[in-house]
Coordinates of C-alpha atoms in Angstrom, one line a residue:
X42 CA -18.7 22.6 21.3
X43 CA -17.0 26.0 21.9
X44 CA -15.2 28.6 19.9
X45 CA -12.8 30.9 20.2
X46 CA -12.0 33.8 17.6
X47 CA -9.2 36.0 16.8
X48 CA -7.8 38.1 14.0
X49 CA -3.9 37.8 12.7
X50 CA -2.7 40.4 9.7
X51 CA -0.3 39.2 6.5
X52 CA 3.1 40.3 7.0
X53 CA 6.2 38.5 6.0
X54 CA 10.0 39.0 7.9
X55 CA 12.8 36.8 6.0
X56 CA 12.3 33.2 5.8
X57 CA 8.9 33.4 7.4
X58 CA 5.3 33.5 5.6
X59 CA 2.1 34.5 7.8
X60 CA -1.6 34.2 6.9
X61 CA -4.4 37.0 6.4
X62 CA -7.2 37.1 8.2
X63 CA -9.6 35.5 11.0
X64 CA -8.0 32.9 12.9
X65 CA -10.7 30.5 14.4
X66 CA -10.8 27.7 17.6
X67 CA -13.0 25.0 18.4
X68 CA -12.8 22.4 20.9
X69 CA -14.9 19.3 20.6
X70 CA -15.2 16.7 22.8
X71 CA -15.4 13.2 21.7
X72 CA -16.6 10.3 24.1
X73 CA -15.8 7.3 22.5
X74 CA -17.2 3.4 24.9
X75 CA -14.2 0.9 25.6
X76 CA -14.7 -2.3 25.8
X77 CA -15.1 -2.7 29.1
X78 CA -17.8 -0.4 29.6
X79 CA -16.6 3.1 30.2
X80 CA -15.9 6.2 28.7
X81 CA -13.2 7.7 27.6
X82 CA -13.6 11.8 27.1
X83 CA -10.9 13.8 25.0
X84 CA -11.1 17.1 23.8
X85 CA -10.1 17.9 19.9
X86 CA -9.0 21.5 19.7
X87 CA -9.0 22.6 16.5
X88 CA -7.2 26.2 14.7
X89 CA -8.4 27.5 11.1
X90 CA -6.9 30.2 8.9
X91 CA -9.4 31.3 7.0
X92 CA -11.2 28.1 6.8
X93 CA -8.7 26.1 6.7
X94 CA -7.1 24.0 9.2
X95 CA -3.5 24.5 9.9
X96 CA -3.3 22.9 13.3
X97 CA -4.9 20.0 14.9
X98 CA -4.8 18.2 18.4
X99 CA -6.2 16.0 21.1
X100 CA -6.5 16.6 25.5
X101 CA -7.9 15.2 27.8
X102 CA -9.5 18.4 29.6
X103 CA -10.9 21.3 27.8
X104 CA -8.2 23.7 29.9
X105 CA -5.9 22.1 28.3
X106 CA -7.1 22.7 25.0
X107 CA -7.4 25.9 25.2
X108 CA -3.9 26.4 26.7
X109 CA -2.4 25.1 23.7
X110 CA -4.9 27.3 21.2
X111 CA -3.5 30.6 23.1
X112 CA 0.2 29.1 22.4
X113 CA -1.0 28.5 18.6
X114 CA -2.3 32.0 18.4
X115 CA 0.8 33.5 19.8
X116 CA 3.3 31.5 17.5
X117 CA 1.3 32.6 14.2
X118 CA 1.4 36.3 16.0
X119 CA 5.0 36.4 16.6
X120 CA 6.3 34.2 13.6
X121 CA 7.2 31.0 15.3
X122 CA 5.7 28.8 12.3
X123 CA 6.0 27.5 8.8
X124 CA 9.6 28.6 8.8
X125 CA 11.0 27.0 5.3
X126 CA 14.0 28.4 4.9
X127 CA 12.5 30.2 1.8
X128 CA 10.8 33.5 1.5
X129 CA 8.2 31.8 -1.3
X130 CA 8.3 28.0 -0.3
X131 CA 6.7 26.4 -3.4
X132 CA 6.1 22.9 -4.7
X133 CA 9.1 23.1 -6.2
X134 CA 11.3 23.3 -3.2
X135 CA 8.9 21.0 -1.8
X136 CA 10.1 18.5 -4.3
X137 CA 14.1 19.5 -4.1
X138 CA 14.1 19.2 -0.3
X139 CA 12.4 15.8 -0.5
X140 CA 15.3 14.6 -2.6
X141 CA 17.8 15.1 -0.5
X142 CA 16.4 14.8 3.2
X143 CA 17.4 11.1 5.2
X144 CA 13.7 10.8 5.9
X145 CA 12.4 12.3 2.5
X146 CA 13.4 10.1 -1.2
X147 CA 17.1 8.3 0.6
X148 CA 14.6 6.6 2.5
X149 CA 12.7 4.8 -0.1
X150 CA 13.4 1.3 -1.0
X151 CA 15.1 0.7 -4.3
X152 CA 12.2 -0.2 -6.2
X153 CA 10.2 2.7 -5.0
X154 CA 12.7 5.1 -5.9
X155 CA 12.9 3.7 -9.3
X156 CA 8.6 4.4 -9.1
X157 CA 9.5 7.8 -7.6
X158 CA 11.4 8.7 -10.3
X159 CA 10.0 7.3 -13.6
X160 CA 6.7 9.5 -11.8
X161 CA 8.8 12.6 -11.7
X162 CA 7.8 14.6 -15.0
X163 CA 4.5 14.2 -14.0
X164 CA 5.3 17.1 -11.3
X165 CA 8.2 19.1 -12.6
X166 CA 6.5 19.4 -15.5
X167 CA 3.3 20.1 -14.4
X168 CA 1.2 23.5 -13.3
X169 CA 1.8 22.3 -9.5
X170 CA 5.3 23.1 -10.0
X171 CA 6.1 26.7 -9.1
X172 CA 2.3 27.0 -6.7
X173 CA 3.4 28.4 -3.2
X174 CA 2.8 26.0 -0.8
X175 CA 0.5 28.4 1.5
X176 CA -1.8 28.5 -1.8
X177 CA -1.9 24.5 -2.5
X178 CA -5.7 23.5 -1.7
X179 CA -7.8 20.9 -3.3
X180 CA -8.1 23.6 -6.3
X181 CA -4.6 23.1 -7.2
X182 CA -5.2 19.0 -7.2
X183 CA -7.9 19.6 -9.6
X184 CA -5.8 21.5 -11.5
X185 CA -3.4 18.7 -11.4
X186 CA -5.5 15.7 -12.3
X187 CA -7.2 17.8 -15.2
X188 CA -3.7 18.5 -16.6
X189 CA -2.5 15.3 -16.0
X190 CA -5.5 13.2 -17.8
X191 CA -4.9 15.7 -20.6
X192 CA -1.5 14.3 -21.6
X193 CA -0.1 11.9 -24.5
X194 CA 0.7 9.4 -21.9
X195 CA -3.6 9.4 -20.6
X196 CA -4.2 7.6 -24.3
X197 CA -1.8 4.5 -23.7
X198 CA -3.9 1.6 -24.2
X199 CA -1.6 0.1 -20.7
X200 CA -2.7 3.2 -19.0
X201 CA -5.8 2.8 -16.5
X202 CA -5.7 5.1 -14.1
X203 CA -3.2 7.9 -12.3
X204 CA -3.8 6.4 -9.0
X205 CA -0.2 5.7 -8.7
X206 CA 1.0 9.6 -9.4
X207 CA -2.2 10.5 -6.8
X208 CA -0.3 8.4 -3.9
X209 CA 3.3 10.1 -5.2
X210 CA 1.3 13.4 -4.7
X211 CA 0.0 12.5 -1.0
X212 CA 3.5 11.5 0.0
X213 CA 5.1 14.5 -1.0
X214 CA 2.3 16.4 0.8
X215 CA 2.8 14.0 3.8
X216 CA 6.4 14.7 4.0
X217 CA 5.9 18.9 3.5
X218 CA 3.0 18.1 6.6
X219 CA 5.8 16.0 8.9
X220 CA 8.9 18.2 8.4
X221 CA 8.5 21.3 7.1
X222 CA 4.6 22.6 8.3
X223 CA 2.9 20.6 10.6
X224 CA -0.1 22.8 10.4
X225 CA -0.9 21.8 6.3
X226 CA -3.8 20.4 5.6
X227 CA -3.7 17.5 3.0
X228 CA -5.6 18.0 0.4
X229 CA -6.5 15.6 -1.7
X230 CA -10.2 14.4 -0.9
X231 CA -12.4 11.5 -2.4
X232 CA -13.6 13.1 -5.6
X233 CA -9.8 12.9 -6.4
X234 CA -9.2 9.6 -6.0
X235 CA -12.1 8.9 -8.5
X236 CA -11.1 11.4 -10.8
X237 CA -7.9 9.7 -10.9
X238 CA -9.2 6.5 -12.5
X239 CA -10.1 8.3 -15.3
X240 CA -11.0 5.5 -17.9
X241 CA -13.6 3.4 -15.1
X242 CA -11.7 0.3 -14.5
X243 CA -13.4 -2.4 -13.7
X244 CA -13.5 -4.1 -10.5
X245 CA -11.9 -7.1 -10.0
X246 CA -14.6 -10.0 -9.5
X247 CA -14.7 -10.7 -6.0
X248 CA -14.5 -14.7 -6.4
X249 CA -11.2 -13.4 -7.3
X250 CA -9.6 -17.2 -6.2
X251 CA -8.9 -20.3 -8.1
X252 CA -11.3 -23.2 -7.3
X253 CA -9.9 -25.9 -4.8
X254 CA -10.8 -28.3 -8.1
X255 CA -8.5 -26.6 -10.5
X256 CA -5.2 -25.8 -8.6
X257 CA -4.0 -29.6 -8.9
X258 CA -4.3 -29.8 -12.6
X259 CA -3.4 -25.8 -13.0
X260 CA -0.2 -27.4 -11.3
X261 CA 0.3 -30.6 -13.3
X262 CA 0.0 -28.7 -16.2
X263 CA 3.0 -26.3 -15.0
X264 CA 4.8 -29.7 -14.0
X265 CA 4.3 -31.7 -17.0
X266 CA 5.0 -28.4 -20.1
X267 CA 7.8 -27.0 -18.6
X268 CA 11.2 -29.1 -18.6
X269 CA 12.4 -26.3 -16.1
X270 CA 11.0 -27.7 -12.5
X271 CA 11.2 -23.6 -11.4
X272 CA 7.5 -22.7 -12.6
X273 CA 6.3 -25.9 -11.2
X274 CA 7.5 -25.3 -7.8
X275 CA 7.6 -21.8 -7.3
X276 CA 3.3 -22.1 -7.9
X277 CA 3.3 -24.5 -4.9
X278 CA 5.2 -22.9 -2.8
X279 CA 2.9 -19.5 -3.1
X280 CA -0.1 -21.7 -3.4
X281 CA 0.5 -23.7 -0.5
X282 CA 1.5 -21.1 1.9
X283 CA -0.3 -17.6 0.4
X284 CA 3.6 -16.2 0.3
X285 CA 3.7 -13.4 -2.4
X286 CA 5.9 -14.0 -5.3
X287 CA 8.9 -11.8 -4.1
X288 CA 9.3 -13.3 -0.7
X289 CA 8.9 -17.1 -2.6
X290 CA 12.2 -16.2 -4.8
X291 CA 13.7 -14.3 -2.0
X292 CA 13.7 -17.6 0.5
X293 CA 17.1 -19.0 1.2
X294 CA 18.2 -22.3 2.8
X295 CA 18.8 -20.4 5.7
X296 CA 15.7 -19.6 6.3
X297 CA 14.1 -23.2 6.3
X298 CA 14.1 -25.7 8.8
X299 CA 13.2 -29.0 7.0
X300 CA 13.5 -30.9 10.5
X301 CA 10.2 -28.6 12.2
X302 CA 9.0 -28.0 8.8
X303 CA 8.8 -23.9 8.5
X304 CA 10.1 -21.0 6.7
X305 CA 11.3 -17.6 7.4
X306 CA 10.0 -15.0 5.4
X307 CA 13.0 -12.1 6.1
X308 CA 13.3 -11.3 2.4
X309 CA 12.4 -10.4 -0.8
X310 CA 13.8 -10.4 -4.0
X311 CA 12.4 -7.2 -6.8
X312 CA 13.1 -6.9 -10.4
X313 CA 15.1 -3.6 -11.6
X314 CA 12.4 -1.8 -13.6
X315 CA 15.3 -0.4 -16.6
X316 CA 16.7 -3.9 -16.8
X317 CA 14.5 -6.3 -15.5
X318 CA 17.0 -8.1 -13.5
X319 CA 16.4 -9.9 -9.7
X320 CA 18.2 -8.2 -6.5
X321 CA 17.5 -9.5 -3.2
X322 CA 15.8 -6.7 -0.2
X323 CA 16.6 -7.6 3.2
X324 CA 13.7 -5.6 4.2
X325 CA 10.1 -7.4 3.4
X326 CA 6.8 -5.0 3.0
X327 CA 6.4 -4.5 6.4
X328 CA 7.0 -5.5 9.8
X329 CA 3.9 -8.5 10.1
X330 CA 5.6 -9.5 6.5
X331 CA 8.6 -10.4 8.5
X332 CA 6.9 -14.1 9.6
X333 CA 7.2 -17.7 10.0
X334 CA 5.2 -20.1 7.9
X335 CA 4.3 -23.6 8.4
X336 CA 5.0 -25.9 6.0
X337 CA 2.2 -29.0 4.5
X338 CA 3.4 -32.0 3.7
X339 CA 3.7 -32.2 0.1
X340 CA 6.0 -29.0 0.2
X341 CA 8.1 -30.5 2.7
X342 CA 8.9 -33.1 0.2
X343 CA 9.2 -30.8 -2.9
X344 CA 11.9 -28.8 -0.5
X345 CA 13.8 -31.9 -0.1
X346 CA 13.7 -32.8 -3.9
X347 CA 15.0 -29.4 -4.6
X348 CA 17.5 -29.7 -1.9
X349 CA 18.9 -33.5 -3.5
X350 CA 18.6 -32.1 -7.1
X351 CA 21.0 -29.3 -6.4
X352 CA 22.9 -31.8 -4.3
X353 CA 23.5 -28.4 -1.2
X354 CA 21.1 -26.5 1.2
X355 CA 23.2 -23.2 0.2
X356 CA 22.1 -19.9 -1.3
X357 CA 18.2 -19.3 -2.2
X358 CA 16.2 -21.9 -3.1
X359 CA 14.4 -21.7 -5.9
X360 CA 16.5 -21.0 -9.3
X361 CA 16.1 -22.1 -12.6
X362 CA 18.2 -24.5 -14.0
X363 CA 21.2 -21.9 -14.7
X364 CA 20.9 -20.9 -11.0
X365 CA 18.9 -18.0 -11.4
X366 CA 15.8 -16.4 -11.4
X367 CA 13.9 -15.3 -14.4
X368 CA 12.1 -12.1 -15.0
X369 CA 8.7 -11.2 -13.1
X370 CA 7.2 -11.2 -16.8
X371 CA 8.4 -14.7 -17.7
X372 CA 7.0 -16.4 -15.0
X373 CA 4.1 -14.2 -15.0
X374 CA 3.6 -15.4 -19.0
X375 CA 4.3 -19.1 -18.0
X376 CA 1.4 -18.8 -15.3
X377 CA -0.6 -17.0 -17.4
X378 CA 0.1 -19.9 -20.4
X379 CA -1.3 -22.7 -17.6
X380 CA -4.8 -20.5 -17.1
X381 CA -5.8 -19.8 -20.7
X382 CA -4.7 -23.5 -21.8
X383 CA -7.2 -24.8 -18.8
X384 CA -9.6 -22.5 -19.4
X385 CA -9.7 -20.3 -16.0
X386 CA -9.9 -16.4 -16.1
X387 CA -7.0 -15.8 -14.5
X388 CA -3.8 -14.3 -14.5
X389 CA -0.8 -12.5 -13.1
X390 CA 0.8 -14.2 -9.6
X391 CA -1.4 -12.6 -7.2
X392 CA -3.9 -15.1 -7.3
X393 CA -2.3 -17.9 -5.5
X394 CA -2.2 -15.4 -2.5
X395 CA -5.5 -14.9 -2.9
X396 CA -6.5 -18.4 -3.6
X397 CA -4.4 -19.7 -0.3
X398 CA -6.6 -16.5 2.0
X399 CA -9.6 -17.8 0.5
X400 CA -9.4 -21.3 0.6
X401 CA -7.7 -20.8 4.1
X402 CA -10.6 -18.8 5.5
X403 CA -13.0 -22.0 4.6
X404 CA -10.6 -24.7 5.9
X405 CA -9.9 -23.0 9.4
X406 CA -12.7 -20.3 10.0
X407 CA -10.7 -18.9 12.0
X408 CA -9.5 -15.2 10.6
X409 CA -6.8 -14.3 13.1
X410 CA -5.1 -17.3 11.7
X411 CA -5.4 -16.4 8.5
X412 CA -4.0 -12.9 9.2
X413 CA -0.7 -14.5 10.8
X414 CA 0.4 -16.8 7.8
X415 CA -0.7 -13.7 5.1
X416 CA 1.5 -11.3 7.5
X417 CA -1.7 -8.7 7.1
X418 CA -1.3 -5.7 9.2
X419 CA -4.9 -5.0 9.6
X420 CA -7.3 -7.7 9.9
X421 CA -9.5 -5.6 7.8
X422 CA -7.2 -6.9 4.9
X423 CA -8.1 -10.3 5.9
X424 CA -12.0 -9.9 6.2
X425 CA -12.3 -9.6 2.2
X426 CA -11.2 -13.2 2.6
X427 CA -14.0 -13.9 4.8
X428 CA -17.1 -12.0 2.6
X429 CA -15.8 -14.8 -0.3
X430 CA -16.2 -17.1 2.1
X431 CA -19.5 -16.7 3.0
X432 CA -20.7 -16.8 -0.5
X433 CA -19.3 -19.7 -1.2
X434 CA -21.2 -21.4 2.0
X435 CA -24.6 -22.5 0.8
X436 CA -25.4 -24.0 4.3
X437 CA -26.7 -20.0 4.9
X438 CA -29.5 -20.2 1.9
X439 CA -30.4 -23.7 2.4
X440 CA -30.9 -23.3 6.1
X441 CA -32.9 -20.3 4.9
X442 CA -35.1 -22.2 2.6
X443 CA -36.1 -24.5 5.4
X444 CA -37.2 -22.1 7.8
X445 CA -39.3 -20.6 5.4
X446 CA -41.0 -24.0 5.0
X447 CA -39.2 -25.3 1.6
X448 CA -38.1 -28.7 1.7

């Protein structure tokens, strides 16, 4: 590891803002072992304003690195960087310029923007508001989170945690980072992200699945109390196939091919969060969401019951009997009815997707499958699937037992 070191004076010329004191260098290199055997050598050069890093970036030889730490230097010299627009660039601005830029709020889907905003007081109204952006360091986030735990809104009995503001917070930041000063330094570290969950939540079991023996009469019970055949088969849809309950009421007869038995997931449908009503996205979460799914049996024939009940193949396919679709909340209570009536700790929708990965992982063993149908990104996502799995095997303990002589 080497260093460089140089010294850069405060001085300010129009729309530009320039640091105080020593500007430092380093150049690591970093030898990470493919696969295959060899090594692959890079070289992180690194530049910090007093001790903090505004600019990051990898080579492949050291000469290189230092080439582009001389360039760096000269920029911060000459005033080549953080140009804003703004003499005093503060969160504020920040915030204004992320309304209005293409890549910035515009870009958001509908229902985030809806989250974006209904999150917004948190930040205008908070001591963040008027920091200047060359100031905003981790102390400011504490600042932040103290001020924001402090408020009416922290003693809601339906408020848990300000995790959601946090991730507001660190896409503003990302934004400022991509398009306005590519040298900032996110700051927002672990501690914060604990801090944020203020009251302890606690964690989610991790058999967080419904037992194999309970989704048939979970189902019947959804069949046989519910005149509406909606809640019935929207559950075995998302059951059956691990589909999430936005891209379930988003699937239209176009999508499904009854003759090879599969589905196109290419849309969801979200719930305005003022007036509760259904719109349809084109977009799904993200690009492995896009996918086809392969449908069992038994859904293949509760598709074609659906299909002769409504006597056409035309529009999405799964309305009530007005031709709609209800509220998230009312088929979220009418789930939640079927667990406490049978006697499972469950509730919400998520748990069918979670029930399908888990029972999935068991029936195939294979994960990459898994991944596919779920439409995970990163396999990682799918693994969680596989840890339940592997408590629910006993063959590992009673193969244990034996070798240690226990019959």
């Amino acid at each position: 590891r080497t260093c460089r070191e140089t010294t850069v004076s405060l001085f300010e010329c129009g729309d530009v803002v320039f640091p105080k004191g020593d500007t430092t260098m380093s150049v690591e290199k970093h030898t990470y072992i493919k696969q295959n055997g060899k090594k692959n050598v890079t070289y992180c050069a690194r530049v910090y304003v007093n001790g903090r890093r505004v600019a990051s970036k990898r080579f492949p030889t050291k000469a290189a690195a230092f080439t582009w730490h001389d360039q760096v230097k000269d920029s911060w010299k000459s005033g080549l960087c953080i140009k804003t627009g703004k003499k005093h660039y503060r969160f504020s601005h920040l915030l204004a310029d992320f309304m209005e830029h293409p890549r910035g709020f515009l870009k958001l889907k509908r229902s985030s923007r809806q989250s974006f905003e209904t999150r917004l007081p948190h930040f205008t109204k908070s001591p963040i508001y008027q920091v200047p952006m060359h100031h905003f360091d981790t102390l400011t986030v504490d600042s932040w989170l103290n001020w924001i735990t402090g408020q009416a809104t922290a003693d809601s009995a339906r408020r848990k945690s300000f995790t959601q503001e946090l991730k507001v917070l660190n896409r503003l930041l990302s934004w400022y980072k991509n398009y306005v000063n590519v040298g900032f330094t996110i700051p927002i570290v672990e501690r914060h992200r604990e801090d944020a969950k203020y009251k302890g939540n606690q964690k989610r079991r991790r058999d967080y699945f419904i037992r194999h023996e309970d989704v048939r009469p979970w189902l019947d019970w959804l069949k046989s109390n519910y005149q509406d055949p909606f809640f019935y088969e929207i559950a075995c849809f998302m059951v059956l196939t691990g589909a999430r309950l936005g891209e379930t009421c988003g699937l239209h007869w176009d999508a499904v091919d009854l003759t090879r038995g599969e589905a196109h997931i290419e849309a969801v449908v979200a719930w305005d969060q003022k007036t509760r009503q259904p719109y349809l996205e084109r977009d799904v979460k993200t690009a492995e969401s896009n996918r086809v799914v392969q449908l069992p049996s038994p859904l293949m024939a509760i598709l074609q019951e659906i299909a002769k009940r409504k006597g056409e193949t035309k529009g999405l396919v799964f309305t009530d009997r007005n031709g709609r679709i209800p509220t998230d909340n009312a088929i979220r209570k009418r789930f939640n009815r079927g667990f406490k009536e049978l006697g499972l700790p469950w509730t919400a929708t998520r748990i069918l997707r979670h029930t399908w990965g888990t029972l999935a992982r068991v029936a195939t063993q294979d994960l990459n499958k898994v991944q596919a149908v779920m439409g995970h990104t990163d396999i990682r996502m799918t693994q969680r699937y596989a840890k339940v799995a592997a408590m629910l095997d006993k063959s590992t303990v009673e193969d244990t037992a034996k070798l240690m002589g226990f019959e």
